[in-house]
Amino acid sequence: MHLITGSCVLFLWMYTLTLVKSQGCTREQFINGKLFDPNFDTTDLAATYSSGAQVRVGCNVGHSGFFRLLCRKGKWTSSDRPCQPRPCGHPGEAPFADFHLEKGDDFVFGSQVVYTCNKGYQMVSRTKYRRCMSEGWDGVVPVCEAQQCSVIHVKQNVQVIGDAEEATYGNVVQFSCKSRTEILSGSQEMYCDENGKWRGEIPTCKAITCAVPEIENGFVPGDIPEYKEEEVLHFSCDATYKRTVGRPSKCTKHGNRAEWSPTPACEPIRCRLTLPPQEGTTYQLSRNVFSPGDTVRVMCGNKYWISHSGGTSAVTTCKEDGEWTLHPVCQEVVCSNLRPQHVNHWSVAWRRQITLGKTATYSCVTGYKKTDGATVATCTRDGWNPNPLCQEITCNSQSYEDSDIVGEVKTIYRYRDQVHYVCKAGSEGSFTLTCKEAGWIGTPQCTSTPCKKLHIDNAIITSIEKDNYKLNDHVEYVCGNEAKTVFTVTCEQGGWTGTRKCSVLECPKAVVPHGFAVSPSNDKLYYTCNEGFKRPTKGWWAEVKCNAGRWFGLEHCIVNTTCGEIPEIPNGEVTADLQNQNAWVVCNEGYSEQSPRLTCREGNWLLNGVPVSPNTLCTPTGVPCNPPRKVDNAVVEASYQKEYLTGSAVTYRCRLNYTILDGADTIRCKDGRWEEKNTTCTPSNQQ
């Protein structure tokens, strides 16, 4: 029994031991299992391991960490991570280059990066990649250098801006001509590209010339191939075409180019209208472009004109040159703002524009009056109305039966012209008429004179001698002959009665003491004085005539040292004592004398020992006045004077049907100023 039990126990132990050995783990089982990683180092693993064995597996070169295995019931188990590739860190930046992972997903053992140079740069290193080794990255960071372009060679007349000798990728070199009389032919700038090649054409400088252009719808006559700077291109346009620009085209330098300016071009001939039209202008159409021969009617507003000042509509035609036969725009009726001729006051300012219907006030210069009695000037289509605004003041010639005009007789007289009349036989006196605004001013009056002084040859008047005699006047004559006959004539209505003739009585031979005479005939002689003597009056010789047996006007000669004729003093009178050689001056009213007494010295009249100037002896006692002011519808009752003495007065006379009120018709000059009076001529029916 005991033997059977012992045998059973030994059998169970042996079975268990065999079972345990049969549940171990092997190396092949790990290598071929799912826990295996190619990065494990299995060179030190045993062929088999018993159940419950723990094994540490190392990593291959380039990896880090370790892996623990546990053999349990014939299977390998583990909770560790597999071997990790050893990291190398960043491979390094290369200037002007980029890199990318060619192998691997990270910078760890076994990965490889490849470097690529940027555009315009080239690799100068032997290798362009780096690999992550167990000791780190192999090699060095590659180097990229910029692509370099070759040297640009240009001629000496070309200006280079930039580096043309050591240019690298991206560099730009610009060119210009050193002389302003040349232009660039070729590229204005060149660019060094990514391949180290220059892009562009090496330029040269040449004289400024322009080639003959191709002109659409036009042509250039002649065979000139090119033109120099500033030369003008003479070209023509085809029929029905015209130049686009009126100015001539010249060969002109523009920057680094030579071109025609303005561009020679031809365009179809067209006439154009501005739409909408200007104010005051209307067209019966809606288009604005017309061909030669087309017509357009232009209509103007009330205050506008076309063609002529009175025209309010007109037809204009498009001509072959693209212009209208009549400028198709109405002009506003405008009158000149310049002061018209002979106008004194003018209310229009020179910048002011006067349009149709507007009026202006004005006055005329001296010698002119408003035309047709106008009160204002009115702007009309024909200009200012009336036209002219001022007309010259004139007077028609005036004749009178009892008088004759002295001097030139005219048909028309101008303003301020004076006509002097002398009364005819049978009347006496004279008068003067002056042409003024209201016509002739003055009083035409002759005094009846039945008889004028009668001249009877060889007879002299013994009674009172006058120029004119009244009716029934008696005049006694005596003949100058030997008979000495006395007779009387009477003034009657028909003239003198009782007249008779006297026989001729010759004059005796003339005796001129201290002188001599020459007688060319029996009734006339000429005489002069000897040396040392002189005539009492002016002149060194004189003519005298024989009448009634007597020489009239024969004067004695006086010694040169004595004074003869008394000087004539303007504005005064002189009385003289010739025996004592003295004279006294009495000036007219309003004048005063420097000294009232003149003395004779050595044949000359002296004033205070100085030779006398007659014009300075009598001087005004006060400041004279200018001519008095003009009063409308009135004239002054006196002849015109340039100056009026202090104290003198003038009187105004109104024209017919006008009256001066309140006795203001007379004003007086006082020290250069006229009295201030409200002298006004008003129509008589307004009183």
Short mmCIF file of N, CA, C and O in Angstrom, two decimals, residues 566-567 574-578 580-585 595-600 605-606:
data_model
loop_
_atom_site.label_atom_id
_atom_site.label_comp_id
_atom_site.label_asym_id
_atom_site.label_seq_id
_atom_site.Cartn_x
_atom_site.Cartn_y
_atom_site.Cartn_z
N ILE A 566 4.72 210.04 -75.65
CA ILE A 566 4.49 209.44 -74.33
C ILE A 566 4.14 207.96 -74.51
O ILE A 566 3.33 207.61 -75.38
N PRO A 567 4.74 207.06 -73.74
CA PRO A 567 4.42 205.64 -73.90
C PRO A 567 2.95 205.36 -73.61
O PRO A 567 2.34 205.99 -72.75
N VAL A 574 -1.93 208.68 -69.51
CA VAL A 574 -0.72 209.45 -69.18
C VAL A 574 -0.93 210.91 -69.61
O VAL A 574 -1.41 211.18 -70.72
N THR A 575 -0.57 211.84 -68.74
CA THR A 575 -0.51 213.27 -69.08
C THR A 575 0.95 213.70 -68.95
O THR A 575 1.66 213.22 -68.06
N ALA A 576 1.40 214.59 -69.88
CA ALA A 576 2.83 214.91 -69.90
C ALA A 576 3.07 216.41 -69.98
O ALA A 576 2.26 217.18 -70.53
N ASP A 577 4.18 216.83 -69.42
CA ASP A 577 4.71 218.18 -69.56
C ASP A 577 6.00 218.04 -70.36
O ASP A 577 7.07 217.82 -69.80
N LEU A 578 5.86 218.09 -71.71
CA LEU A 578 7.02 217.82 -72.55
C LEU A 578 8.10 218.88 -72.40
O LEU A 578 9.28 218.62 -72.62
N ASN A 580 9.03 220.32 -69.64
CA ASN A 580 9.85 219.95 -68.48
C ASN A 580 10.22 218.46 -68.47
O ASN A 580 10.82 217.98 -67.51
N GLN A 581 9.79 217.77 -69.54
CA GLN A 581 10.13 216.34 -69.68
C GLN A 581 9.66 215.51 -68.49
O GLN A 581 10.39 214.69 -67.94
N ASN A 582 8.40 215.71 -68.08
CA ASN A 582 7.79 214.91 -67.02
C ASN A 582 6.46 214.38 -67.51
O ASN A 582 5.82 214.96 -68.40
N ALA A 583 6.03 213.24 -66.92
CA ALA A 583 4.72 212.65 -67.27
C ALA A 583 4.13 212.04 -66.01
O ALA A 583 4.83 211.60 -65.09
N TRP A 584 2.76 212.02 -65.95
CA TRP A 584 2.07 211.47 -64.79
C TRP A 584 1.11 210.38 -65.24
O TRP A 584 0.40 210.54 -66.24
N VAL A 585 1.09 209.25 -64.49
CA VAL A 585 0.28 208.06 -64.83
C VAL A 585 -0.93 208.02 -63.92
O VAL A 585 -0.81 208.15 -62.69
N SER A 595 4.37 204.02 -59.55
CA SER A 595 4.77 205.40 -59.25
C SER A 595 4.02 206.30 -60.22
O SER A 595 3.99 206.01 -61.43
N PRO A 596 3.40 207.36 -59.76
CA PRO A 596 2.59 208.17 -60.68
C PRO A 596 3.41 209.05 -61.61
O PRO A 596 2.87 209.63 -62.55
N ARG A 597 4.73 209.18 -61.43
CA ARG A 597 5.52 210.15 -62.19
C ARG A 597 6.61 209.46 -62.98
O ARG A 597 7.34 208.59 -62.47
N LEU A 598 6.72 209.82 -64.28
CA LEU A 598 7.78 209.37 -65.15
C LEU A 598 8.68 210.56 -65.47
O LEU A 598 8.20 211.70 -65.61
N THR A 599 9.97 210.31 -65.61
CA THR A 599 10.91 211.39 -65.94
C THR A 599 11.69 211.00 -67.18
O THR A 599 11.89 209.81 -67.45
N CYS A 600 12.12 212.04 -67.91
CA CYS A 600 12.89 211.79 -69.14
C CYS A 600 14.36 211.93 -68.84
O CYS A 600 14.82 212.94 -68.29
N TRP A 605 12.00 207.53 -71.27
CA TRP A 605 11.14 207.70 -70.10
C TRP A 605 11.55 206.67 -69.05
O TRP A 605 11.61 205.47 -69.32
N LEU A 606 11.82 207.17 -67.81
CA LEU A 606 12.29 206.29 -66.73
C LEU A 606 11.30 206.33 -65.58
O LEU A 606 10.64 207.34 -65.33
#
